[in-house]
mmCIF file of C-alpha atoms in Angstrom:
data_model
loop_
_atom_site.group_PDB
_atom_site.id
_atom_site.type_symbol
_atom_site.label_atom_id
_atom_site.label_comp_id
_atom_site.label_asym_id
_atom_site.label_seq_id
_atom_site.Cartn_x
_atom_site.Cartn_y
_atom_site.Cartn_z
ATOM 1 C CA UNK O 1 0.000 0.000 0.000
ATOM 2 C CA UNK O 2 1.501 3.370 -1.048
ATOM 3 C CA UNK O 3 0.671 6.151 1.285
ATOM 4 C CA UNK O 4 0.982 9.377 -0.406
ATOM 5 C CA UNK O 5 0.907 12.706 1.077
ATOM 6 C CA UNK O 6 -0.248 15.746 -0.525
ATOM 7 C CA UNK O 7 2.348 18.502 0.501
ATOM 8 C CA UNK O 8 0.680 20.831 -2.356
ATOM 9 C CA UNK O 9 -2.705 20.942 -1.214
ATOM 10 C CA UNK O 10 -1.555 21.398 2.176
ATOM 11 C CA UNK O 11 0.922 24.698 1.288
ATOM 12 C CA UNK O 12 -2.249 25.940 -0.618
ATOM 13 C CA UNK O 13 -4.373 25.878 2.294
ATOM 14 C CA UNK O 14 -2.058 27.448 4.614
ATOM 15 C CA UNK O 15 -1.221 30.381 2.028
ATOM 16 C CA UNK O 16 -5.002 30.776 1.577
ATOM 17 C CA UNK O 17 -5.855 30.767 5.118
ATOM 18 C CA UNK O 18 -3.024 33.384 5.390
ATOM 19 C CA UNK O 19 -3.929 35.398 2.350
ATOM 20 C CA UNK O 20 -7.307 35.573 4.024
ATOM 21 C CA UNK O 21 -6.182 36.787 7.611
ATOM 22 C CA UNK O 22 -4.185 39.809 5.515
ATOM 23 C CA UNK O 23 -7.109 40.845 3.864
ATOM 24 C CA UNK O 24 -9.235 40.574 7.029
ATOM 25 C CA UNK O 25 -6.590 42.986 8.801
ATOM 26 C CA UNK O 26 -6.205 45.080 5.798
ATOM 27 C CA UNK O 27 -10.186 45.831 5.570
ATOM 28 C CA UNK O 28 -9.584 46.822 9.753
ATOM 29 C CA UNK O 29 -7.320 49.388 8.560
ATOM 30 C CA UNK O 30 -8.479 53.009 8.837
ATOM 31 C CA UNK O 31 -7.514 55.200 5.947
ATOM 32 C CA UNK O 32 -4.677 57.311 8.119
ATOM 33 C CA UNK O 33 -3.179 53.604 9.195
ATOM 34 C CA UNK O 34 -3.215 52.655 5.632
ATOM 35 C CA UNK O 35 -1.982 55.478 4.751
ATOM 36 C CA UNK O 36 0.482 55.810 7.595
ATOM 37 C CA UNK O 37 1.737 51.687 6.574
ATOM 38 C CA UNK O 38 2.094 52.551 2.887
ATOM 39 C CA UNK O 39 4.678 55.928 4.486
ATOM 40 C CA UNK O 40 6.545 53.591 6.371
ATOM 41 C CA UNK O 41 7.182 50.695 3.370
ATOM 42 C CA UNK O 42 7.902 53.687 1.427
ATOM 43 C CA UNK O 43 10.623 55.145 3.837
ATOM 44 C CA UNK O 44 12.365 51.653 4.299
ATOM 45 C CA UNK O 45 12.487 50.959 0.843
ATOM 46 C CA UNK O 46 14.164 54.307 0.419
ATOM 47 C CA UNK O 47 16.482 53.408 3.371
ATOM 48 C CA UNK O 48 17.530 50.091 1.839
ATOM 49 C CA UNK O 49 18.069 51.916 -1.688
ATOM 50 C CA UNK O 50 20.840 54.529 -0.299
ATOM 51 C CA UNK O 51 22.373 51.209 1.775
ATOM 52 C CA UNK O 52 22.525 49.335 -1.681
ATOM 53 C CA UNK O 53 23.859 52.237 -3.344
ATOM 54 C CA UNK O 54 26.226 52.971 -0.979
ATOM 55 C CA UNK O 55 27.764 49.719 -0.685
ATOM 56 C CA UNK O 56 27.551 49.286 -4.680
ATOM 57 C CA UNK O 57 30.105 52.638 -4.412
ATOM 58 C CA UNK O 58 32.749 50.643 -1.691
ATOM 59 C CA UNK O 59 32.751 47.838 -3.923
ATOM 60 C CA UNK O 60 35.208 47.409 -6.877
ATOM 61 C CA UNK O 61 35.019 45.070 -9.250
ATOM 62 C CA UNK O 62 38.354 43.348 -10.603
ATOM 63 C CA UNK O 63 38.272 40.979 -13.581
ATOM 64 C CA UNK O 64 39.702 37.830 -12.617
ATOM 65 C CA UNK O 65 42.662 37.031 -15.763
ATOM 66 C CA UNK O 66 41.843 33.132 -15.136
ATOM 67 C CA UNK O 67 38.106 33.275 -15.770
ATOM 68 C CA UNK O 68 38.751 35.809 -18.534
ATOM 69 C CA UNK O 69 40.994 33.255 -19.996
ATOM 70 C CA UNK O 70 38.520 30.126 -19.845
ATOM 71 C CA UNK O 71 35.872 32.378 -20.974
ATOM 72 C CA UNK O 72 37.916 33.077 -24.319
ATOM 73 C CA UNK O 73 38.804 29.447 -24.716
ATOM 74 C CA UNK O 74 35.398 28.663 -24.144
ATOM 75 C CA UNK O 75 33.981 31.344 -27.017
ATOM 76 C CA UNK O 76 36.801 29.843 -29.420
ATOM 77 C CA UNK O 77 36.051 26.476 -29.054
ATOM 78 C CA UNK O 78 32.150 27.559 -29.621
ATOM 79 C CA UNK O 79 32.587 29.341 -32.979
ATOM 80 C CA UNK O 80 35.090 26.578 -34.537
ATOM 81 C CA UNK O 81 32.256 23.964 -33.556
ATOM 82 C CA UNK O 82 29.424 26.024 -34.789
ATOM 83 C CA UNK O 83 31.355 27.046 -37.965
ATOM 84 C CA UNK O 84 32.188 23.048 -38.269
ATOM 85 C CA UNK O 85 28.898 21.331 -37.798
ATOM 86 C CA UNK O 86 27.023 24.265 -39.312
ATOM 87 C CA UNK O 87 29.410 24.198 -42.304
ATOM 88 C CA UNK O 88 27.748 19.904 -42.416
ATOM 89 C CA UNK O 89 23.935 20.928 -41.542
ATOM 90 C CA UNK O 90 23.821 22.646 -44.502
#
């Protein structure tokens, strides 16, 4: 006897029941709350974009000269077979 569990129908019950309880506490929500929550995801969002950008300014990128090197093997070895077997295809 195979016993088979449904972990699908399971994870879609638990993210409707959850979906559900959001909406329920969204509807709660007085316009100055909602409008108060939407200031307050708007302010961290701009918080994390100045952290991002200000990291993406410490950080310099330097090409490593092995992968550079595979990479241009790689690419050479990709046109001579495409020029090869495309030069039989046809």
């Amino acid at each position: 006897m195979k016993i088979e569990k449904r972990y699908y129908d399971i994870v879609a019950l638990q993210c409707a029941e959850i979906c559900e309880e959001l909406l329920q506490e969204k509807e709660r929500l007085t316009e100055e709350e909602w409008e108060a929550e939407a200031h307050a995801i708007e302010n961290e969002l701009e918080k994390l974009k100045r952290r991002c950008e200000e990291k993406s300014k410490t950080m310099k990128k330097e090409p490593d000269e092995k992968k550079s090197l595979v990479f241009q093997e790689l690419s050479e070895c990709a046109v001579w077979m495409a020029e090869y077997y495309g030069g039989r295809a046809g």
